Amino acid sequence: MLSLSSLAVAALAAVGANATPVEVARRATPTVYLAGDSTMARTSGQHMGWGEYLSRYITLPVVNKAISGRSARSFTNEGRFAEIERLVQRDDIVVISFGHNDGGSPNSANDNGRSACGGTGNEVCRSGKTGELVYTFNYYMENAARSFIAKGARVVISAQTPNNLWDGGSFYGGAPPRFVPYAAQAAKNVGNGASFVDHYQAVSNMFRRLGNQATNALYPTDHKHTSPYGADLVCQAFVQAVALNLNGTTPLAQHVKQPVPNVFPAPGGSQPTNPPTNPPTNGGGNNGGGNGGTAPLWGQCGGNGWSGATRCAQGTCKMQNEWYWQCVP
């Protein structure tokens, strides 16, 4: 590991570490941009990232710029943060979530181009493969956040999602990966304009409630990537955490649709009331529920407190848990 030399200082300045606010036009309606890895990105086949479902639960348009296989470092080096910076306008919101691909050592001759330098400050490493200077996870996250805030946008730094916490049949309730507290520290270091959501803890709480069998069913091929249904639930956990101000207020809170998802126990032990006594039905008329329509395939169609559609345009409305019924094939 190298000290932060004059060369590194110059590199920091070159990529806008000391960005200052500029006057930027405001949209009529703010847009939410997403930056992350495969757990957030649009994928295909048996997997899907949670970012694809966010527009179901908030009133703002969502542009998902997450890309599979990326880390905070590679997202920076590929110019993907810079692309979002060019797009954002005043009052837009950028949600950033990395951590799954950020571990490892960049000093290795087999450096994969994703691993961050160890530490949370000004530590600098040199890639054992390319010789490039490599910075910390916090540097990449904070630098990106400041570049968006400099244009008048707001930033939500979200902790990475957990892997399957029931993998092996027993629940893992231990300490989260180091990038979870790193993300919280990044939001704190950025200060005004940045907020934090502990998505890891929200999903962990949800998995504990779901139990072994239901959680394992969300992971069709590995312990990291969820099915479309699982991604929807992971998204709902994020939105519920935002609505509850679980880690403080975020700019997304005022844009959450009603009813708010309820997939994990709220702080203080409060639980939903009036559980459904009968499963929702499909067909049988045009009145599909509280909103007078039908739910799409993979959409919510019932559950405690649900006031939306209870009939499916495709598939069958099946109970996943007492708080969530879903249209499934």
Coordinates of C-alpha atoms in Angstrom, one line a residue:
M1 CA 0.0 0.0 0.0
L2 CA 1.3 3.4 -1.0
S3 CA 1.0 6.7 0.9
L4 CA -1.2 9.4 -0.6
S5 CA 1.6 10.9 -2.8
S6 CA 1.4 14.1 -4.8
L7 CA 0.5 11.9 -7.8
A8 CA -2.5 10.6 -6.0
V9 CA -3.5 14.1 -4.9
A10 CA -3.4 15.1 -8.6
A11 CA -5.5 12.2 -9.6
L12 CA -8.1 13.0 -6.9
A13 CA -8.4 16.5 -8.2
A14 CA -8.6 15.4 -11.8
V15 CA -11.7 13.4 -11.2
G16 CA -13.5 16.1 -9.2
A17 CA -12.9 15.2 -5.6
N18 CA -13.3 18.9 -4.7
A19 CA -16.4 19.5 -6.9
T20 CA -18.3 22.6 -6.1
P21 CA -22.0 23.3 -6.8
V22 CA -23.0 24.6 -10.2
E23 CA -26.3 26.1 -11.4
V24 CA -28.3 23.3 -13.1
A25 CA -31.8 23.3 -14.5
R26 CA -34.6 21.6 -12.5
R27 CA -37.0 19.0 -14.0
A28 CA -40.7 19.3 -13.5
T29 CA -40.5 15.9 -11.9
P30 CA -37.3 14.6 -10.3
T31 CA -35.8 11.4 -11.8
V32 CA -34.3 8.6 -9.8
Y33 CA -31.0 7.1 -11.2
L34 CA -29.7 3.8 -9.9
A35 CA -26.0 2.9 -9.8
G36 CA -25.0 -0.6 -8.7
D37 CA -24.2 -4.2 -9.6
S38 CA -26.2 -7.3 -10.7
T39 CA -28.3 -7.4 -7.5
M40 CA -29.8 -4.0 -8.6
A41 CA -29.5 -4.3 -12.4
R42 CA -31.9 -5.6 -15.0
T43 CA -30.8 -9.1 -15.8
S44 CA -32.4 -12.1 -17.6
G45 CA -33.3 -15.7 -17.2
Q46 CA -34.0 -16.8 -13.7
H47 CA -32.5 -13.7 -12.1
M48 CA -33.4 -10.1 -11.7
G49 CA -32.1 -7.1 -9.8
W50 CA -34.3 -5.2 -7.3
G51 CA -33.9 -1.9 -9.1
E52 CA -36.2 -3.0 -11.8
Y53 CA -39.1 -2.9 -9.4
L54 CA -38.5 0.4 -7.7
S55 CA -40.9 2.3 -10.0
R56 CA -43.8 0.1 -8.6
Y57 CA -43.4 1.6 -5.2
I58 CA -42.4 5.3 -5.7
T59 CA -44.1 8.1 -7.6
L60 CA -41.0 9.1 -9.5
P61 CA -39.6 7.8 -12.8
V62 CA -36.6 5.5 -12.4
V63 CA -33.6 5.0 -14.7
N64 CA -31.7 1.9 -13.8
K65 CA -28.0 2.3 -14.7
A66 CA -26.8 -0.6 -12.6
I67 CA -24.6 -3.1 -14.5
S68 CA -23.8 -6.7 -13.6
G69 CA -20.4 -7.5 -12.3
R70 CA -19.4 -4.0 -11.4
S71 CA -17.8 -2.5 -8.3
A72 CA -17.5 1.1 -7.2
R73 CA -14.0 1.1 -8.7
S74 CA -14.9 -0.4 -12.1
F75 CA -18.1 1.7 -12.3
T76 CA -15.8 4.7 -11.9
N77 CA -13.1 3.6 -14.3
E78 CA -15.7 2.7 -17.0
G79 CA -17.1 6.2 -16.8
R80 CA -20.5 5.0 -15.6
F81 CA -20.7 7.4 -12.7
A82 CA -19.6 10.2 -15.1
E83 CA -22.5 9.2 -17.5
I84 CA -25.0 9.6 -14.6
E85 CA -23.4 12.9 -13.7
R86 CA -24.0 14.2 -17.2
L87 CA -27.6 13.2 -17.0
V88 CA -28.7 14.4 -13.5
Q89 CA -30.4 17.7 -13.0
R90 CA -31.3 19.6 -9.9
D91 CA -33.4 17.7 -7.4
D92 CA -32.9 14.4 -9.1
I93 CA -32.0 11.5 -6.8
V94 CA -29.2 9.0 -7.3
V95 CA -29.2 5.7 -5.4
I96 CA -25.8 4.0 -5.2
S97 CA -25.3 0.4 -4.0
F98 CA -22.1 -1.6 -4.2
G99 CA -20.2 -4.1 -2.2
H100 CA -20.7 -7.5 -3.7
N101 CA -17.8 -7.2 -6.1
D102 CA -15.5 -4.8 -4.2
G103 CA -13.5 -7.2 -2.1
G104 CA -10.2 -8.9 -2.9
S105 CA -6.7 -7.3 -3.4
P106 CA -5.8 -5.1 -6.3
N107 CA -2.1 -5.7 -5.5
S108 CA -2.3 -9.2 -7.1
A109 CA -1.0 -9.9 -10.5
N110 CA -4.5 -11.3 -11.2
D111 CA -6.2 -8.0 -10.2
N112 CA -9.7 -8.3 -11.6
G113 CA -10.2 -4.5 -12.0
R114 CA -12.9 -4.4 -9.3
S115 CA -11.2 -4.8 -6.0
A116 CA -10.8 -1.6 -3.9
C117 CA -7.8 -0.7 -1.8
G118 CA -8.2 -1.6 1.8
G119 CA -9.3 1.0 4.3
T120 CA -11.9 3.8 4.3
G121 CA -9.8 6.9 3.9
N122 CA -7.0 8.2 1.7
E123 CA -5.2 4.8 1.3
V124 CA -3.8 4.2 -2.1
C125 CA -2.7 0.9 -3.7
R126 CA -1.2 0.0 -7.0
S127 CA -2.7 -2.6 -9.3
G128 CA -0.4 -5.7 -9.5
K129 CA -1.7 -6.2 -13.1
T130 CA -1.9 -2.8 -14.7
G131 CA 0.0 -0.5 -12.4
E132 CA -2.9 1.9 -12.0
L133 CA -3.5 3.7 -8.7
V134 CA -6.4 2.1 -6.8
Y135 CA -8.3 3.9 -4.1
T136 CA -10.6 2.8 -1.4
F137 CA -14.3 1.8 -1.6
N138 CA -15.2 5.0 0.3
Y139 CA -13.2 7.2 -2.0
Y140 CA -15.0 6.0 -5.1
M141 CA -18.4 6.2 -3.4
E142 CA -17.9 9.6 -1.9
N143 CA -16.3 11.1 -5.0
A144 CA -19.3 10.0 -7.1
A145 CA -21.8 11.2 -4.5
R146 CA -20.2 14.7 -4.3
S147 CA -20.2 14.9 -8.1
F148 CA -24.0 14.4 -8.2
I149 CA -24.6 16.8 -5.3
A150 CA -22.5 19.4 -7.0
K151 CA -25.1 19.4 -9.8
G152 CA -28.0 19.9 -7.3
A153 CA -29.0 16.2 -7.0
R154 CA -29.5 14.3 -3.8
V155 CA -27.8 10.9 -3.1
V156 CA -29.0 7.9 -1.2
I157 CA -26.2 5.4 -0.4
S158 CA -27.7 2.0 0.1
A159 CA -25.9 -0.9 1.8
Q160 CA -25.4 -3.9 -0.4
T161 CA -28.1 -6.6 -0.2
P162 CA -27.3 -9.8 1.8
N163 CA -26.6 -13.1 0.2
N164 CA -29.0 -16.0 1.1
L165 CA -28.9 -15.8 4.9
W166 CA -30.6 -19.2 5.2
D167 CA -28.0 -21.0 3.0
G168 CA -27.4 -24.3 4.6
G169 CA -30.7 -24.4 6.5
S170 CA -29.9 -22.1 9.5
F171 CA -30.2 -18.4 9.7
Y172 CA -27.0 -16.3 9.7
G173 CA -27.4 -13.3 12.0
G174 CA -23.8 -12.3 12.4
A175 CA -22.0 -9.2 11.4
P176 CA -22.6 -7.9 7.8
P177 CA -19.8 -7.6 5.2
R178 CA -17.4 -4.7 5.8
F179 CA -18.9 -2.7 2.9
V180 CA -22.1 -2.2 4.8
P181 CA -20.6 0.0 7.5
Y182 CA -18.3 1.5 4.9
A183 CA -21.4 2.6 3.0
A184 CA -22.8 4.2 6.1
Q185 CA -19.5 6.0 6.7
A186 CA -19.4 7.2 3.1
A187 CA -22.8 8.9 3.5
K188 CA -21.7 10.5 6.8
N189 CA -18.5 11.7 5.3
V190 CA -20.3 13.3 2.3
G191 CA -22.7 15.1 4.6
N192 CA -25.3 17.5 3.3
G193 CA -27.1 16.0 0.3
A194 CA -26.3 12.4 1.1
S195 CA -28.3 9.9 3.2
F196 CA -28.0 6.2 4.0
V197 CA -30.4 3.2 3.9
D198 CA -29.3 0.0 5.5
H199 CA -30.8 -2.3 2.9
Y200 CA -28.8 -5.2 4.2
Q201 CA -30.5 -5.0 7.6
A202 CA -33.9 -4.5 6.1
V203 CA -33.6 -7.6 3.9
S204 CA -32.1 -9.5 6.7
N205 CA -35.1 -8.7 8.9
M206 CA -37.4 -9.9 6.0
F207 CA -35.5 -13.1 5.5
R208 CA -35.7 -13.9 9.2
R209 CA -39.5 -13.5 9.0
L210 CA -39.8 -15.6 5.8
G211 CA -37.9 -18.5 7.2
N212 CA -35.7 -21.2 5.7
Q213 CA -37.9 -22.7 2.9
A214 CA -39.4 -19.4 1.6
T215 CA -36.0 -17.6 1.5
N216 CA -34.2 -20.5 -0.2
A217 CA -36.9 -20.5 -2.8
L218 CA -35.9 -16.9 -3.8
Y219 CA -32.4 -18.1 -5.0
P220 CA -32.8 -20.4 -8.0
T221 CA -29.1 -20.9 -8.9
D222 CA -26.7 -19.4 -6.4
H223 CA -26.6 -17.7 -3.0
K224 CA -26.4 -14.1 -4.3
H225 CA -28.9 -13.6 -7.2
T226 CA -32.6 -13.7 -6.6
S227 CA -35.5 -14.6 -8.8
P228 CA -37.8 -11.9 -10.1
Y229 CA -40.1 -12.5 -7.2
G230 CA -37.2 -12.3 -4.8
A231 CA -36.0 -9.1 -6.4
D232 CA -39.4 -7.6 -5.9
L233 CA -39.4 -8.5 -2.2
V234 CA -35.9 -7.1 -1.8
C235 CA -37.1 -3.9 -3.4
Q236 CA -40.0 -3.7 -1.1
A237 CA -37.7 -4.1 1.9
F238 CA -35.7 -1.1 0.6
V239 CA -38.9 1.0 0.2
Q240 CA -40.2 0.0 3.6
A241 CA -36.9 1.1 5.2
V242 CA -37.1 4.4 3.3
A243 CA -40.7 5.0 4.4
L244 CA -39.9 4.1 8.0
N245 CA -36.9 6.5 8.0
L246 CA -35.0 3.4 9.3
N247 CA -31.7 5.2 9.1
G248 CA -32.9 8.8 9.0
T249 CA -34.8 10.7 6.4
T250 CA -34.0 10.3 2.7
P251 CA -35.3 12.4 -0.2
L252 CA -37.2 9.3 -1.4
A253 CA -39.5 9.1 1.6
Q254 CA -42.0 11.7 0.4
H255 CA -42.3 9.8 -2.9
V256 CA -43.3 6.4 -1.6
K257 CA -46.6 5.1 -2.9
Q258 CA -49.4 4.0 -0.5
P259 CA -49.9 1.4 0.8
V260 CA -46.3 1.1 2.0
P261 CA -44.8 -2.4 1.7
N262 CA -44.6 -4.3 4.9
V263 CA -42.2 -7.2 4.5
F264 CA -40.3 -7.0 7.7
P265 CA -41.3 -6.2 11.3
A266 CA -41.2 -2.5 12.0
P267 CA -39.0 -1.2 14.8
G268 CA -40.9 -1.5 18.1
G269 CA -42.5 -4.7 17.1
S270 CA -45.6 -3.2 15.4
Q271 CA -47.3 -5.6 13.1
P272 CA -49.9 -5.2 10.3
T273 CA -53.5 -5.6 11.4
N274 CA -56.5 -7.3 9.9
P275 CA -54.8 -10.2 8.1
P276 CA -56.7 -11.6 5.1
T277 CA -59.1 -14.4 6.0
N278 CA -59.6 -15.7 2.4
P279 CA -57.2 -15.7 -0.5
P280 CA -57.8 -13.2 -3.3
T281 CA -59.5 -14.6 -6.3
N282 CA -58.9 -14.3 -10.0
G283 CA -61.5 -13.3 -12.6
G284 CA -65.2 -13.0 -11.8
G285 CA -65.8 -9.4 -13.1
N286 CA -64.0 -6.2 -13.9
N287 CA -63.6 -4.9 -10.3
G288 CA -60.0 -6.1 -9.6
G289 CA -59.7 -4.7 -6.1
G290 CA -59.2 -1.4 -4.4
N291 CA -57.9 0.3 -7.5
G292 CA -60.5 -1.2 -9.8
G293 CA -58.0 -3.0 -12.1
T294 CA -55.8 -6.1 -12.3
A295 CA -52.3 -6.8 -11.1
P296 CA -49.6 -7.7 -13.7
L297 CA -47.6 -10.9 -13.7
W298 CA -45.3 -10.9 -10.6
G299 CA -47.3 -8.0 -9.2
Q300 CA -48.7 -7.8 -5.7
C301 CA -52.4 -8.9 -5.5
G302 CA -53.1 -9.1 -1.8
G303 CA -51.8 -9.1 1.7
N304 CA -52.4 -7.3 5.0
G305 CA -53.3 -3.7 4.4
W306 CA -53.3 -4.2 0.6
S307 CA -55.8 -1.9 -1.1
G308 CA -54.8 -2.5 -4.7
A309 CA -55.9 -5.0 -7.4
T310 CA -56.7 -8.5 -6.1
R311 CA -57.1 -10.2 -9.5
C312 CA -54.3 -11.1 -11.9
A313 CA -54.1 -10.1 -15.5
Q314 CA -51.9 -13.2 -15.9
G315 CA -51.2 -16.1 -13.7
T316 CA -52.7 -16.9 -10.3
C317 CA -52.7 -14.9 -7.1
K318 CA -50.9 -16.9 -4.5
M319 CA -50.0 -16.2 -0.9
Q320 CA -46.3 -15.8 -0.3
N321 CA -46.8 -14.7 3.3
E322 CA -49.7 -13.1 5.1
W323 CA -48.4 -9.6 4.1
Y324 CA -47.8 -10.4 0.4
W325 CA -49.7 -12.2 -2.3
Q326 CA -48.3 -12.2 -5.8
C327 CA -49.4 -13.0 -9.4
V328 CA -47.3 -16.0 -10.4
P329 CA -47.3 -18.2 -13.5

